[in-house]
mmCIF file of C-alpha atoms in Angstrom:
data_model
loop_
_atom_site.group_PDB
_atom_site.id
_atom_site.type_symbol
_atom_site.label_atom_id
_atom_site.label_comp_id
_atom_site.label_asym_id
_atom_site.label_seq_id
_atom_site.Cartn_x
_atom_site.Cartn_y
_atom_site.Cartn_z
ATOM 1 C CA MET A 1 4.408 1.262 42.212
ATOM 2 C CA LEU A 2 4.016 0.983 38.267
ATOM 3 C CA THR A 3 2.083 -2.088 38.668
ATOM 4 C CA LEU A 4 -0.795 0.068 40.551
ATOM 5 C CA TRP A 5 -0.694 2.827 37.388
ATOM 6 C CA THR A 6 -1.011 0.169 35.325
ATOM 7 C CA ALA A 7 -3.705 -1.051 36.940
ATOM 8 C CA LEU A 8 -5.558 2.222 37.509
ATOM 9 C CA ALA A 9 -4.790 2.984 34.099
ATOM 10 C CA ALA A 10 -6.849 -0.159 32.749
ATOM 11 C CA TRP A 11 -9.774 0.638 34.993
ATOM 12 C CA TYR A 12 -9.677 4.330 33.750
ATOM 13 C CA GLY A 13 -9.766 2.647 30.087
ATOM 14 C CA ALA A 14 -12.417 0.701 30.493
ATOM 15 C CA ALA A 15 -14.505 3.290 31.915
ATOM 16 C CA ALA A 16 -13.609 5.680 29.363
ATOM 17 C CA GLY A 17 -14.554 2.490 26.729
ATOM 18 C CA LEU A 18 -18.132 2.362 28.169
ATOM 19 C CA LEU A 19 -18.717 5.828 26.791
ATOM 20 C CA LEU A 20 -17.420 5.266 23.333
ATOM 21 C CA PRO A 21 -20.393 3.003 21.802
ATOM 22 C CA ARG A 22 -23.053 5.763 21.471
ATOM 23 C CA ALA A 23 -20.288 8.210 20.224
ATOM 24 C CA VAL A 24 -19.349 5.512 17.526
ATOM 25 C CA TYR A 25 -23.270 5.148 16.399
ATOM 26 C CA ARG A 26 -23.675 8.983 16.400
ATOM 27 C CA LEU A 27 -20.558 9.788 14.096
ATOM 28 C CA ALA A 28 -20.728 6.404 11.874
ATOM 29 C CA VAL A 29 -22.694 7.967 9.315
ATOM 30 C CA ASP A 30 -21.671 8.954 5.302
ATOM 31 C CA PRO A 31 -20.019 12.678 5.155
ATOM 32 C CA ASP A 32 -23.026 13.855 3.637
ATOM 33 C CA GLU A 33 -25.258 12.723 6.336
ATOM 34 C CA PRO A 34 -25.788 14.500 9.631
ATOM 35 C CA TRP A 35 -24.664 13.076 13.154
ATOM 36 C CA ARG A 36 -27.413 10.638 14.501
ATOM 37 C CA ALA A 37 -29.550 12.533 16.800
ATOM 38 C CA HIS A 38 -32.246 9.639 17.674
ATOM 39 C CA CYS A 39 -31.686 5.867 18.188
ATOM 40 C CA PRO A 40 -32.990 3.330 15.621
ATOM 41 C CA TYR A 41 -36.543 3.251 17.506
ATOM 42 C CA GLY A 42 -36.889 7.257 17.141
ATOM 43 C CA HIS A 43 -36.303 8.174 20.510
ATOM 44 C CA PRO A 44 -33.986 10.964 20.705
ATOM 45 C CA LEU A 45 -30.332 10.552 22.672
ATOM 46 C CA ASP A 46 -29.770 11.761 25.839
ATOM 47 C CA GLY A 47 -27.858 11.480 28.551
ATOM 48 C CA VAL A 48 -23.959 12.322 29.179
ATOM 49 C CA ALA A 49 -22.863 15.412 27.408
ATOM 50 C CA ARG A 50 -26.125 15.826 25.443
ATOM 51 C CA GLY A 51 -26.400 12.403 24.679
ATOM 52 C CA TRP A 52 -23.068 11.644 22.925
ATOM 53 C CA TRP A 53 -21.554 9.508 25.476
ATOM 54 C CA GLY A 54 -22.490 6.107 27.137
ATOM 55 C CA ARG A 55 -23.669 2.988 26.331
ATOM 56 C CA ALA A 56 -25.826 2.090 23.201
ATOM 57 C CA ARG A 57 -29.124 1.119 24.749
ATOM 58 C CA CYS A 58 -31.851 3.862 24.197
ATOM 59 C CA GLY A 59 -32.985 5.193 27.689
ATOM 60 C CA ALA A 60 -36.659 5.430 26.923
ATOM 61 C CA CYS A 61 -36.933 2.407 25.484
ATOM 62 C CA GLY A 62 -34.414 0.117 26.434
ATOM 63 C CA GLY A 63 -33.343 -1.056 22.889
ATOM 64 C CA ALA A 64 -29.781 -1.942 22.050
ATOM 65 C CA TYR A 65 -28.218 -0.381 19.154
ATOM 66 C CA GLY A 66 -24.692 0.397 17.736
ATOM 67 C CA PRO A 67 -21.548 -1.103 18.926
ATOM 68 C CA GLY A 68 -21.682 -3.357 22.134
ATOM 69 C CA GLU A 69 -19.628 -2.079 24.761
ATOM 70 C CA PRO A 70 -17.174 -4.899 25.364
ATOM 71 C CA PRO A 71 -14.578 -4.074 22.354
ATOM 72 C CA SER A 72 -14.327 -0.694 23.422
ATOM 73 C CA VAL A 73 -13.905 -1.356 27.124
ATOM 74 C CA ALA A 74 -10.983 -4.110 26.124
ATOM 75 C CA ALA A 75 -9.362 -1.868 23.769
ATOM 76 C CA CYS A 76 -9.240 0.854 25.776
ATOM 77 C CA ALA A 77 -8.102 -1.009 28.812
ATOM 78 C CA LEU A 78 -5.516 -2.665 27.098
ATOM 79 C CA VAL A 79 -4.174 0.666 25.398
ATOM 80 C CA CYS A 80 -4.140 2.402 28.402
ATOM 81 C CA ALA A 81 -2.848 -0.553 30.732
ATOM 82 C CA LEU A 82 -0.158 -0.548 27.659
ATOM 83 C CA LEU A 83 0.938 3.108 27.772
ATOM 84 C CA ALA A 84 0.986 3.218 31.797
ATOM 85 C CA ALA A 85 3.176 0.218 31.753
ATOM 86 C CA THR A 86 5.528 1.358 29.206
ATOM 87 C CA VAL A 87 5.851 4.777 29.500
ATOM 88 C CA GLY A 88 5.937 4.722 33.537
ATOM 89 C CA VAL A 89 5.236 7.639 36.116
ATOM 90 C CA ARG A 90 5.936 10.672 33.486
ATOM 91 C CA PRO A 91 3.771 13.854 32.771
ATOM 92 C CA GLU A 92 3.257 12.549 29.087
ATOM 93 C CA LEU A 93 1.397 10.027 30.635
ATOM 94 C CA GLY A 94 -1.399 11.858 31.199
ATOM 95 C CA VAL A 95 -1.633 13.355 28.072
ATOM 96 C CA TRP A 96 -1.529 9.693 26.237
ATOM 97 C CA LEU A 97 -4.290 8.431 28.595
ATOM 98 C CA LEU A 98 -6.395 11.369 27.769
ATOM 99 C CA ALA A 99 -5.835 10.985 23.910
ATOM 100 C CA ALA A 100 -6.370 6.943 24.001
ATOM 101 C CA PRO A 101 -10.238 6.836 24.280
ATOM 102 C CA PHE A 102 -10.959 9.610 21.352
ATOM 103 C CA ALA A 103 -8.058 7.624 19.417
ATOM 104 C CA VAL A 104 -10.008 4.119 19.965
ATOM 105 C CA LEU A 105 -13.153 6.179 18.907
ATOM 106 C CA LEU A 106 -11.562 7.637 15.816
ATOM 107 C CA ALA A 107 -10.309 3.738 14.593
ATOM 108 C CA ALA A 108 -13.694 2.879 15.283
ATOM 109 C CA VAL A 109 -15.793 5.341 13.198
ATOM 110 C CA ASP A 110 -13.367 4.842 10.470
ATOM 111 C CA ARG A 111 -13.806 0.820 10.536
ATOM 112 C CA ALA A 112 -17.441 1.657 10.401
ATOM 113 C CA VAL A 113 -17.633 4.183 7.579
ATOM 114 C CA ASN A 114 -14.361 4.797 6.112
ATOM 115 C CA ARG A 115 -14.611 8.299 7.692
ATOM 116 C CA LEU A 116 -12.694 10.296 10.037
ATOM 117 C CA PRO A 117 -14.598 13.586 11.424
ATOM 118 C CA ASP A 118 -13.013 16.436 11.882
ATOM 119 C CA VAL A 119 -15.134 17.043 15.141
ATOM 120 C CA LEU A 120 -12.855 14.596 16.653
ATOM 121 C CA THR A 121 -9.364 14.605 14.166
ATOM 122 C CA LEU A 122 -8.851 18.721 14.631
ATOM 123 C CA PRO A 123 -9.835 19.142 18.552
ATOM 124 C CA LEU A 124 -7.856 16.056 19.435
ATOM 125 C CA ALA A 125 -4.400 17.486 17.113
ATOM 126 C CA ALA A 126 -4.705 20.759 19.064
ATOM 127 C CA GLY A 127 -5.658 19.307 22.640
ATOM 128 C CA THR A 128 -2.486 16.740 22.342
ATOM 129 C CA ALA A 129 -0.205 19.413 21.055
ATOM 130 C CA ALA A 130 -1.294 21.891 24.013
ATOM 131 C CA LEU A 131 -1.166 19.363 26.733
ATOM 132 C CA LEU A 132 2.248 18.401 25.895
ATOM 133 C CA GLY A 133 3.429 21.893 26.044
ATOM 134 C CA LEU A 134 2.309 21.681 29.831
ATOM 135 C CA ALA A 135 4.020 18.399 30.020
ATOM 136 C CA ALA A 136 7.221 19.611 28.833
ATOM 137 C CA LEU A 137 6.990 22.092 31.915
ATOM 138 C CA HIS A 138 7.993 19.501 34.385
ATOM 139 C CA PRO A 139 11.363 18.378 34.780
ATOM 140 C CA ASP A 140 10.368 14.724 34.252
ATOM 141 C CA ALA A 141 9.061 14.957 30.864
ATOM 142 C CA ALA A 142 10.677 12.635 28.617
ATOM 143 C CA GLY A 143 10.229 14.787 24.990
ATOM 144 C CA SER A 144 10.572 17.799 23.485
ATOM 145 C CA TRP A 145 7.509 19.815 22.542
ATOM 146 C CA PRO A 146 9.157 21.659 19.917
ATOM 147 C CA ARG A 147 9.830 18.474 18.255
ATOM 148 C CA ALA A 148 6.516 17.391 18.895
ATOM 149 C CA LEU A 149 5.465 20.158 17.101
ATOM 150 C CA LEU A 150 7.362 19.771 14.331
ATOM 151 C CA GLY A 151 6.717 15.787 13.757
ATOM 152 C CA GLY A 152 2.791 16.578 13.603
ATOM 153 C CA VAL A 153 3.316 19.489 10.823
ATOM 154 C CA VAL A 154 6.038 16.888 9.461
ATOM 155 C CA LEU A 155 3.783 14.241 9.460
ATOM 156 C CA ALA A 156 0.859 15.714 8.154
ATOM 157 C CA GLY A 157 2.644 16.888 5.345
ATOM 158 C CA VAL A 158 4.136 13.496 3.945
ATOM 159 C CA TYR A 159 0.322 12.617 4.361
ATOM 160 C CA PHE A 160 -0.902 15.344 2.262
ATOM 161 C CA VAL A 161 1.789 14.625 -0.251
ATOM 162 C CA LEU A 162 0.597 11.078 -0.418
ATOM 163 C CA PHE A 163 -3.270 12.507 -0.891
ATOM 164 C CA PHE A 164 -2.344 14.631 -3.154
ATOM 165 C CA ILE A 165 -0.536 12.404 -5.309
ATOM 166 C CA ASN A 166 -3.107 9.586 -5.178
ATOM 167 C CA PRO A 167 -6.702 11.249 -3.486
ATOM 168 C CA SER A 168 -8.744 7.954 -3.915
ATOM 169 C CA GLY A 169 -5.925 5.875 -1.944
ATOM 170 C CA MET A 170 -6.129 7.904 0.935
ATOM 171 C CA GLY A 171 -8.462 10.394 2.501
ATOM 172 C CA PHE A 172 -8.025 13.590 3.935
ATOM 173 C CA GLY A 173 -8.861 12.801 7.170
ATOM 174 C CA ASP A 174 -5.997 10.815 7.384
ATOM 175 C CA VAL A 175 -3.883 13.696 6.905
ATOM 176 C CA LYS A 176 -5.863 15.510 9.872
ATOM 177 C CA LEU A 177 -5.373 12.395 12.053
ATOM 178 C CA ALA A 178 -1.448 12.302 11.084
ATOM 179 C CA LEU A 179 -1.298 15.644 12.662
ATOM 180 C CA THR A 180 -2.198 14.495 16.039
ATOM 181 C CA LEU A 181 0.068 11.101 15.701
ATOM 182 C CA GLY A 182 2.956 13.287 14.627
ATOM 183 C CA VAL A 183 2.878 15.148 17.476
ATOM 184 C CA ALA A 184 2.756 11.915 19.720
ATOM 185 C CA LEU A 185 5.573 10.057 17.933
ATOM 186 C CA GLY A 186 7.621 13.487 17.365
ATOM 187 C CA TRP A 187 7.789 13.697 21.537
ATOM 188 C CA TYR A 188 10.333 11.076 21.857
ATOM 189 C CA GLY A 189 12.362 11.568 18.535
ATOM 190 C CA TRP A 190 12.372 11.436 15.005
ATOM 191 C CA GLY A 191 13.535 7.711 14.972
ATOM 192 C CA VAL A 192 10.265 7.118 16.998
ATOM 193 C CA LEU A 193 7.979 8.912 14.409
ATOM 194 C CA LEU A 194 9.562 7.021 11.431
ATOM 195 C CA VAL A 195 8.757 4.004 13.049
ATOM 196 C CA GLY A 196 5.194 4.554 14.207
ATOM 197 C CA ALA A 197 4.537 5.990 10.445
ATOM 198 C CA PHE A 198 6.090 2.881 8.903
ATOM 199 C CA LEU A 199 4.182 0.784 11.243
ATOM 200 C CA GLY A 200 1.126 1.811 10.143
ATOM 201 C CA PHE A 201 1.914 1.445 6.456
ATOM 202 C CA LEU A 202 3.267 -2.332 7.004
ATOM 203 C CA LEU A 203 -0.042 -2.980 9.380
ATOM 204 C CA LEU A 204 -2.436 -1.627 6.562
ATOM 205 C CA ALA A 205 -0.364 -3.962 3.866
ATOM 206 C CA ALA A 206 -0.443 -7.124 5.817
ATOM 207 C CA TYR A 207 -4.391 -6.513 6.277
ATOM 208 C CA GLY A 208 -4.530 -5.779 2.382
ATOM 209 C CA ALA A 209 -2.741 -9.093 1.749
ATOM 210 C CA VAL A 210 -4.924 -10.948 3.975
ATOM 211 C CA LEU A 211 -7.963 -9.767 2.273
ATOM 212 C CA LEU A 212 -6.745 -10.578 -1.092
ATOM 213 C CA LEU A 213 -5.588 -13.672 -0.196
ATOM 214 C CA ARG A 214 -8.918 -14.706 1.626
ATOM 215 C CA GLY A 215 -10.758 -13.566 -1.717
ATOM 216 C CA ARG A 216 -12.692 -10.806 0.676
ATOM 217 C CA ALA A 217 -11.436 -7.853 -1.402
ATOM 218 C CA GLU A 218 -10.253 -6.752 -4.757
ATOM 219 C CA ARG A 219 -7.357 -4.288 -6.141
ATOM 220 C CA GLY A 220 -8.945 -0.775 -5.388
ATOM 221 C CA THR A 221 -11.203 -1.723 -2.464
ATOM 222 C CA GLU A 222 -11.272 0.741 0.318
ATOM 223 C CA VAL A 223 -9.679 -0.162 3.090
ATOM 224 C CA PRO A 224 -9.893 2.398 6.423
ATOM 225 C CA PHE A 225 -6.599 3.271 7.091
ATOM 226 C CA GLY A 226 -7.061 4.897 10.666
ATOM 227 C CA PRO A 227 -6.918 1.850 12.761
ATOM 228 C CA PHE A 228 -3.591 1.218 11.308
ATOM 229 C CA MET A 229 -2.093 4.357 11.824
ATOM 230 C CA VAL A 230 -3.446 4.579 15.244
ATOM 231 C CA LEU A 231 -1.946 1.013 16.047
ATOM 232 C CA GLY A 232 1.479 1.866 14.491
ATOM 233 C CA ALA A 233 1.279 5.360 16.295
ATOM 234 C CA LEU A 234 0.675 2.953 19.733
ATOM 235 C CA ALA A 235 3.717 0.786 19.005
ATOM 236 C CA GLY A 236 5.639 3.835 18.492
ATOM 237 C CA VAL A 237 4.614 5.849 21.646
ATOM 238 C CA VAL A 238 5.027 2.627 23.299
ATOM 239 C CA LEU A 239 8.895 2.017 22.027
ATOM 240 C CA GLY A 240 9.483 5.417 22.653
ATOM 241 C CA GLY A 241 8.597 5.691 26.380
ATOM 242 C CA LEU A 242 10.397 2.228 26.516
ATOM 243 C CA ALA A 243 13.468 3.811 25.412
ATOM 244 C CA ALA A 244 13.063 7.001 27.295
#
């Protein structure tokens, strides 16, 4: 049964990944620029959800733009399959599967332009908290909703302190993303929250060290933190699902 759920989750993730490239293209702009509304060839973007979701290919001229589909398809499929295989058939799995494509999207945008858009971070935090509240009503739920909410506040608070101390080293978008990740990690416990948050910092430090050793960065070079926050949180949720 678990194998079937894992396979279905992988197919769902692959399908969701197909819809991400256009959103990445539209959102990957500098903070002072509006979201992209046209393809590089000047044609208006239309299609699913008023042109926000779909392949990065213009429907008018057929020209390709933005990121390709394979990375997002592979990332979403792998993440969703991993979550299904470790969390199992529990009510919170539905929440993780709904949130996973948005987390991948945020990581892709942050990697491209070092930005985490409010249009994604804040609704994702609210949606995750609300859906976990519904999941907590089911007797098979393996976490605590009050602790999840408190975990979001705590992790966002820690990130806010770090942002206040050194705003050049951490963006306020990271603080808002921490709210969602804290909710997800806090669902399974304070130990899971600590591990997931620590792994994010550890992965960032390891990546920065590799860049320095290869001469591809200098001290003070800005490195997007969002992808590593997401990876750390994913590892924490996986561990929490296995422990539960």
